[in-house]
Structures are given as structure tokens and as C-alpha cells.
């Protein structure tokens, strides 16, 4: 489990409490460990650790890419486009298509590209969407195209370069994508 510490100016003193939550399911032991850290001086400050390749909190944005959408592949893996088949973290509701937005991890297949990438399911992260979404400062933002990059399950990129801008919401959430981004919008 990778540990990511969220930067905070109120983080004073040493950590004095590590709390592990266990969950049992039908006699089998399933460990769902969330480590909650509290600071010595400010016990109201909570930090959540262990999100793997992603860091930070995701804000609610307009979801513009339902299952079945074809998006451009913006990395140099050799894939031209990605066909979204599912969205990670969506539980669902009857007759509602799961939809993804900027910063969401999706499961996708390659429709055009290198033969070794086609006919396989790859995790990918959406980095741009044409559907406008609102930022906290009141600005509405949208991009020229829908695009994503192929990653592994930890959130590390399969390619080494990204063409075009990457949304700030995605860069805040996925540090490995931010490090390979040419520009962040």
C-alpha cells in the first residue's frame, strides 16, 4: 500500500493515533484498511492515506463520457482511441449508464492502434472532456476533445508523454500523469 501525505500547514507535531478499521464478510476475513492519522495539536484534522497512485480529493464535476464513448488516446503507447466499457467506483442505478468525467479511472479497450494493445481491457484515466464543468471559483471549462491515457492499476502511466493539455482536476488527483503533462489547464 502506497502512503501519500496530504500537504497541510496545520500538520504540527507527531502522529499519535493510527486507527485501522476491519470488516468481516460471511466468516471470511476481508481487510479494508483505512489509516486515519490525527495530529497531536489539532485532533480535528483527519488525513486519509492509501489511495495508491492517486492523491487528493475529487470534487463533483459534470460527467460527459458515458459507457460506450470513444475518446482519443493522448499518450505515446501506440493506441489511437479508447472505447470506455466501465467506470471505476460507480455502483450504478437501474437503467442509468455509468459516466466518467475528468480525473476518473475507466476500463477501456483500444479500437485503433497497435495490434498488441487491441482486444485487451486496459485501465485508463480521462484527462480532457468536451462537456463543460464548473470549478470552485465559478469558471466553466471545456476542452476541444475527449481524451484519456492508459495507466496501470496503481495509476502509473504506460506511456511517457502526453499530447495536449491536461485538466488541473486530473493533475491534482494523479501525480504520475501530472509529471508527464506538457501543459496543465
PDB file of C-alpha atoms in Angstrom:
ATOM      1  CA  UNK A   1       0.000   0.000   0.000  1.00  0.00           C
ATOM      2  CA  UNK A   2       1.423   3.354  -1.032  1.00  0.00           C
ATOM      3  CA  UNK A   3       1.178   6.122   1.515  1.00  0.00           C
ATOM      4  CA  UNK A   4       0.582   9.667   0.362  1.00  0.00           C
ATOM      5  CA  UNK A   5       0.649  12.504   2.881  1.00  0.00           C
ATOM      6  CA  UNK A   6      -1.610  15.392   2.000  1.00  0.00           C
ATOM      7  CA  UNK A   7       0.256  18.666   2.426  1.00  0.00           C
ATOM      8  CA  UNK A   8      -1.210  20.807   5.168  1.00  0.00           C
ATOM      9  CA  UNK A   9       0.165  23.819   7.011  1.00  0.00           C
ATOM     10  CA  UNK A  10      -1.696  22.743  10.193  1.00  0.00           C
ATOM     11  CA  UNK A  11       0.230  19.489  10.356  1.00  0.00           C
ATOM     12  CA  UNK A  12       2.063  20.064  13.668  1.00  0.00           C
ATOM     13  CA  UNK A  13       3.789  17.652  15.952  1.00  0.00           C
ATOM     14  CA  UNK A  14       3.954  13.898  15.735  1.00  0.00           C
ATOM     15  CA  UNK A  15       1.244  11.488  14.752  1.00  0.00           C
ATOM     16  CA  UNK A  16      -0.143   9.831  17.816  1.00  0.00           C
ATOM     17  CA  UNK A  17      -3.017   7.697  16.572  1.00  0.00           C
ATOM     18  CA  UNK A  18      -3.223   5.128  13.824  1.00  0.00           C
ATOM     19  CA  UNK A  19      -6.652   3.624  13.528  1.00  0.00           C
ATOM     20  CA  UNK A  20      -7.292   0.510  11.450  1.00  0.00           C
ATOM     21  CA  UNK A  21     -10.824  -0.473  10.532  1.00  0.00           C
ATOM     22  CA  UNK A  22     -11.527  -4.137   9.857  1.00  0.00           C
ATOM     23  CA  UNK A  23     -14.540  -5.500   8.059  1.00  0.00           C
ATOM     24  CA  UNK A  24     -15.574  -9.155   8.134  1.00  0.00           C
ATOM     25  CA  UNK A  25     -17.822 -10.662   5.490  1.00  0.00           C
ATOM     26  CA  UNK A  26     -19.587 -14.041   5.936  1.00  0.00           C
ATOM     27  CA  UNK A  27     -16.857 -15.592   8.062  1.00  0.00           C
ATOM     28  CA  UNK A  28     -14.056 -14.788   5.596  1.00  0.00           C
ATOM     29  CA  UNK A  29     -11.594 -12.119   6.571  1.00  0.00           C
ATOM     30  CA  UNK A  30     -11.621  -9.183   4.157  1.00  0.00           C
ATOM     31  CA  UNK A  31      -9.341  -6.379   5.219  1.00  0.00           C
ATOM     32  CA  UNK A  32     -10.393  -2.903   4.218  1.00  0.00           C
ATOM     33  CA  UNK A  33      -7.723  -0.840   5.896  1.00  0.00           C
ATOM     34  CA  UNK A  34      -8.070   2.874   6.077  1.00  0.00           C
ATOM     35  CA  UNK A  35      -5.420   4.552   8.146  1.00  0.00           C
ATOM     36  CA  UNK A  36      -6.668   7.710   9.725  1.00  0.00           C
ATOM     37  CA  UNK A  37      -3.970   9.946  11.100  1.00  0.00           C
ATOM     38  CA  UNK A  38      -4.574  12.683  13.619  1.00  0.00           C
ATOM     39  CA  UNK A  39      -2.122  15.335  14.628  1.00  0.00           C
ATOM     40  CA  UNK A  40      -1.094  15.932  18.217  1.00  0.00           C
ATOM     41  CA  UNK A  41      -2.042  19.610  18.290  1.00  0.00           C
ATOM     42  CA  UNK A  42      -5.109  19.584  16.080  1.00  0.00           C
ATOM     43  CA  UNK A  43      -7.275  16.492  16.621  1.00  0.00           C
ATOM     44  CA  UNK A  44      -9.978  17.774  14.257  1.00  0.00           C
ATOM     45  CA  UNK A  45      -7.628  17.371  11.264  1.00  0.00           C
ATOM     46  CA  UNK A  46      -8.013  13.991   9.562  1.00  0.00           C
ATOM     47  CA  UNK A  47      -5.785  12.625   6.798  1.00  0.00           C
ATOM     48  CA  UNK A  48      -6.766   9.659   4.639  1.00  0.00           C
ATOM     49  CA  UNK A  49      -3.870   7.514   3.490  1.00  0.00           C
ATOM     50  CA  UNK A  50      -3.558   4.761   0.894  1.00  0.00           C
ATOM     51  CA  UNK A  51      -5.176   5.764  -2.414  1.00  0.00           C
ATOM     52  CA  UNK A  52      -2.397   4.176  -4.475  1.00  0.00           C
ATOM     53  CA  UNK A  53      -1.303   6.199  -7.496  1.00  0.00           C
ATOM     54  CA  UNK A  54      -3.764   8.985  -6.867  1.00  0.00           C
ATOM     55  CA  UNK A  55      -3.716  11.755  -4.288  1.00  0.00           C
ATOM     56  CA  UNK A  56      -6.061  14.486  -3.176  1.00  0.00           C
ATOM     57  CA  UNK A  57      -9.839  14.728  -3.062  1.00  0.00           C
ATOM     58  CA  UNK A  58     -12.098  14.610  -6.107  1.00  0.00           C
ATOM     59  CA  UNK A  59     -14.672  17.355  -6.499  1.00  0.00           C
ATOM     60  CA  UNK A  60     -18.004  16.748  -8.196  1.00  0.00           C
ATOM     61  CA  UNK A  61     -17.827  17.672 -11.888  1.00  0.00           C
ATOM     62  CA  UNK A  62     -20.223  17.186 -14.809  1.00  0.00           C
ATOM     63  CA  UNK A  63     -19.856  13.695 -16.217  1.00  0.00           C
ATOM     64  CA  UNK A  64     -19.651  13.870 -20.001  1.00  0.00           C
ATOM     65  CA  UNK A  65     -18.462  10.387 -21.031  1.00  0.00           C
ATOM     66  CA  UNK A  66     -20.947   7.516 -20.616  1.00  0.00           C
ATOM     67  CA  UNK A  67     -20.109   3.866 -21.150  1.00  0.00           C
ATOM     68  CA  UNK A  68     -19.748   3.318 -24.895  1.00  0.00           C
ATOM     69  CA  UNK A  69     -17.986   6.631 -25.562  1.00  0.00           C
ATOM     70  CA  UNK A  70     -14.916   6.612 -27.798  1.00  0.00           C
ATOM     71  CA  UNK A  71     -12.181   9.025 -26.685  1.00  0.00           C
ATOM     72  CA  UNK A  72      -8.772   9.925 -28.104  1.00  0.00           C
ATOM     73  CA  UNK A  73      -5.691   8.349 -26.557  1.00  0.00           C
ATOM     74  CA  UNK A  74      -3.355  11.236 -25.706  1.00  0.00           C
ATOM     75  CA  UNK A  75      -0.199   9.279 -24.822  1.00  0.00           C
ATOM     76  CA  UNK A  76       2.571   7.648 -26.853  1.00  0.00           C
ATOM     77  CA  UNK A  77       1.662   3.997 -26.222  1.00  0.00           C
ATOM     78  CA  UNK A  78       0.552   3.449 -29.813  1.00  0.00           C
ATOM     79  CA  UNK A  79      -3.196   3.468 -29.171  1.00  0.00           C
ATOM     80  CA  UNK A  80      -5.238   5.939 -31.247  1.00  0.00           C
ATOM     81  CA  UNK A  81      -8.568   5.802 -29.406  1.00  0.00           C
ATOM     82  CA  UNK A  82     -10.168   4.213 -26.342  1.00  0.00           C
ATOM     83  CA  UNK A  83     -13.652   2.709 -26.011  1.00  0.00           C
ATOM     84  CA  UNK A  84     -14.986   3.101 -22.444  1.00  0.00           C
ATOM     85  CA  UNK A  85     -16.548  -0.110 -21.120  1.00  0.00           C
ATOM     86  CA  UNK A  86     -16.881   0.752 -17.408  1.00  0.00           C
ATOM     87  CA  UNK A  87     -16.143   3.456 -14.840  1.00  0.00           C
ATOM     88  CA  UNK A  88     -14.271   2.603 -11.640  1.00  0.00           C
ATOM     89  CA  UNK A  89     -16.074   3.391  -8.399  1.00  0.00           C
ATOM     90  CA  UNK A  90     -19.603   3.631  -9.838  1.00  0.00           C
ATOM     91  CA  UNK A  91     -22.073   1.293  -8.207  1.00  0.00           C
ATOM     92  CA  UNK A  92     -24.979   2.099 -10.523  1.00  0.00           C
ATOM     93  CA  UNK A  93     -28.711   2.547 -10.655  1.00  0.00           C
ATOM     94  CA  UNK A  94     -31.308   0.760 -12.783  1.00  0.00           C
ATOM     95  CA  UNK A  95     -31.330   1.971 -16.430  1.00  0.00           C
ATOM     96  CA  UNK A  96     -28.636   4.621 -15.789  1.00  0.00           C
ATOM     97  CA  UNK A  97     -25.448   4.429 -17.848  1.00  0.00           C
ATOM     98  CA  UNK A  98     -22.293   4.846 -15.772  1.00  0.00           C
ATOM     99  CA  UNK A  99     -20.494   8.011 -16.875  1.00  0.00           C
ATOM    100  CA  UNK A 100     -16.980   9.357 -16.389  1.00  0.00           C
ATOM    101  CA  UNK A 101     -15.576  12.864 -16.099  1.00  0.00           C
ATOM    102  CA  UNK A 102     -12.139  14.429 -15.909  1.00  0.00           C
ATOM    103  CA  UNK A 103      -9.900  12.558 -13.448  1.00  0.00           C
ATOM    104  CA  UNK A 104     -11.979   9.361 -13.400  1.00  0.00           C
ATOM    105  CA  UNK A 105     -10.396   5.969 -13.936  1.00  0.00           C
ATOM    106  CA  UNK A 106     -12.186   3.883 -16.558  1.00  0.00           C
ATOM    107  CA  UNK A 107     -11.738   0.448 -18.064  1.00  0.00           C
ATOM    108  CA  UNK A 108     -11.292   0.771 -21.812  1.00  0.00           C
ATOM    109  CA  UNK A 109     -10.359  -1.161 -24.923  1.00  0.00           C
ATOM    110  CA  UNK A 110      -8.270   0.077 -27.843  1.00  0.00           C
ATOM    111  CA  UNK A 111     -10.260   0.277 -31.078  1.00  0.00           C
ATOM    112  CA  UNK A 112      -7.491   1.681 -33.303  1.00  0.00           C
ATOM    113  CA  UNK A 113      -3.795   1.299 -32.624  1.00  0.00           C
ATOM    114  CA  UNK A 114      -1.022  -1.238 -32.231  1.00  0.00           C
ATOM    115  CA  UNK A 115      -2.222  -4.856 -32.556  1.00  0.00           C
ATOM    116  CA  UNK A 116      -0.656  -5.821 -29.199  1.00  0.00           C
ATOM    117  CA  UNK A 117      -2.873  -3.228 -27.438  1.00  0.00           C
ATOM    118  CA  UNK A 118      -6.116  -4.173 -29.217  1.00  0.00           C
ATOM    119  CA  UNK A 119      -8.621  -6.775 -27.941  1.00  0.00           C
ATOM    120  CA  UNK A 120      -7.486  -6.284 -24.328  1.00  0.00           C
ATOM    121  CA  UNK A 121      -9.010  -4.341 -21.422  1.00  0.00           C
ATOM    122  CA  UNK A 122      -6.808  -1.537 -20.077  1.00  0.00           C
ATOM    123  CA  UNK A 123      -7.341   0.881 -17.188  1.00  0.00           C
ATOM    124  CA  UNK A 124      -7.273   4.491 -18.372  1.00  0.00           C
ATOM    125  CA  UNK A 125      -7.731   7.959 -16.863  1.00  0.00           C
ATOM    126  CA  UNK A 126      -9.789  10.700 -18.528  1.00  0.00           C
ATOM    127  CA  UNK A 127      -7.676  13.870 -18.909  1.00  0.00           C
ATOM    128  CA  UNK A 128      -9.975  16.067 -21.086  1.00  0.00           C
ATOM    129  CA  UNK A 129     -13.696  16.292 -21.824  1.00  0.00           C
ATOM    130  CA  UNK A 130     -15.825  18.402 -24.167  1.00  0.00           C
ATOM    131  CA  UNK A 131     -18.682  18.666 -21.675  1.00  0.00           C
ATOM    132  CA  UNK A 132     -18.305  21.877 -19.691  1.00  0.00           C
ATOM    133  CA  UNK A 133     -17.831  21.618 -15.938  1.00  0.00           C
ATOM    134  CA  UNK A 134     -17.721  24.210 -13.169  1.00  0.00           C
ATOM    135  CA  UNK A 135     -14.705  24.919 -10.998  1.00  0.00           C
ATOM    136  CA  UNK A 136     -14.950  26.158  -7.421  1.00  0.00           C
ATOM    137  CA  UNK A 137     -14.046  29.708  -8.484  1.00  0.00           C
ATOM    138  CA  UNK A 138     -17.118  29.843 -10.766  1.00  0.00           C
ATOM    139  CA  UNK A 139     -15.318  29.354 -14.091  1.00  0.00           C
ATOM    140  CA  UNK A 140     -16.862  26.927 -16.583  1.00  0.00           C
ATOM    141  CA  UNK A 141     -14.263  24.975 -18.542  1.00  0.00           C
ATOM    142  CA  UNK A 142     -14.344  22.606 -21.513  1.00  0.00           C
ATOM    143  CA  UNK A 143     -11.803  21.182 -23.941  1.00  0.00           C
ATOM    144  CA  UNK A 144     -11.625  20.696 -27.695  1.00  0.00           C
ATOM    145  CA  UNK A 145     -11.792  16.891 -27.487  1.00  0.00           C
ATOM    146  CA  UNK A 146     -12.357  13.951 -25.157  1.00  0.00           C
ATOM    147  CA  UNK A 147      -9.060  12.261 -24.287  1.00  0.00           C
ATOM    148  CA  UNK A 148      -7.529   9.771 -21.885  1.00  0.00           C
ATOM    149  CA  UNK A 149      -4.261   7.996 -21.145  1.00  0.00           C
ATOM    150  CA  UNK A 150      -3.586   4.317 -20.491  1.00  0.00           C
ATOM    151  CA  UNK A 151      -2.352   3.591 -16.959  1.00  0.00           C
ATOM    152  CA  UNK A 152      -1.797   0.548 -14.776  1.00  0.00           C
ATOM    153  CA  UNK A 153      -3.889  -0.305 -11.704  1.00  0.00           C
ATOM    154  CA  UNK A 154      -1.640   1.860  -9.493  1.00  0.00           C
ATOM    155  CA  UNK A 155      -2.177   4.947 -11.666  1.00  0.00           C
ATOM    156  CA  UNK A 156       1.276   4.932 -13.285  1.00  0.00           C
ATOM    157  CA  UNK A 157       1.295   5.781 -16.997  1.00  0.00           C
ATOM    158  CA  UNK A 158       2.093   3.137 -19.577  1.00  0.00           C
ATOM    159  CA  UNK A 159       3.419   5.794 -21.974  1.00  0.00           C
ATOM    160  CA  UNK A 160       5.974   8.505 -21.288  1.00  0.00           C
ATOM    161  CA  UNK A 161       4.463  11.614 -22.913  1.00  0.00           C
ATOM    162  CA  UNK A 162       1.052  13.316 -23.202  1.00  0.00           C
ATOM    163  CA  UNK A 163      -0.106  15.343 -26.192  1.00  0.00           C
ATOM    164  CA  UNK A 164      -2.258  18.383 -25.462  1.00  0.00           C
ATOM    165  CA  UNK A 165      -3.301  19.910 -22.140  1.00  0.00           C
ATOM    166  CA  UNK A 166      -4.311  18.001 -19.012  1.00  0.00           C
ATOM    167  CA  UNK A 167      -7.127  19.256 -16.773  1.00  0.00           C
ATOM    168  CA  UNK A 168      -5.963  20.589 -13.391  1.00  0.00           C
ATOM    169  CA  UNK A 169      -8.524  18.343 -11.635  1.00  0.00           C
ATOM    170  CA  UNK A 170      -6.865  15.300 -13.181  1.00  0.00           C
ATOM    171  CA  UNK A 171      -3.314  16.513 -12.488  1.00  0.00           C
ATOM    172  CA  UNK A 172      -4.141  17.117  -8.802  1.00  0.00           C
ATOM    173  CA  UNK A 173      -5.561  13.624  -8.489  1.00  0.00           C
ATOM    174  CA  UNK A 174      -2.934  11.654 -10.444  1.00  0.00           C
ATOM    175  CA  UNK A 175       0.672  12.786  -9.767  1.00  0.00           C
ATOM    176  CA  UNK A 176       2.222  10.423 -12.353  1.00  0.00           C
ATOM    177  CA  UNK A 177       0.049  11.947 -15.078  1.00  0.00           C
ATOM    178  CA  UNK A 178       0.893  15.480 -13.904  1.00  0.00           C
ATOM    179  CA  UNK A 179       4.631  14.760 -14.156  1.00  0.00           C
ATOM    180  CA  UNK A 180       4.271  13.718 -17.823  1.00  0.00           C
ATOM    181  CA  UNK A 181       1.876  16.527 -18.789  1.00  0.00           C
ATOM    182  CA  UNK A 182       3.115  19.111 -21.280  1.00  0.00           C
ATOM    183  CA  UNK A 183       0.642  21.725 -20.056  1.00  0.00           C
ATOM    184  CA  UNK A 184      -1.967  21.799 -17.287  1.00  0.00           C
ATOM    185  CA  UNK A 185      -5.157  23.784 -17.947  1.00  0.00           C
TER     186      UNK A 185
END
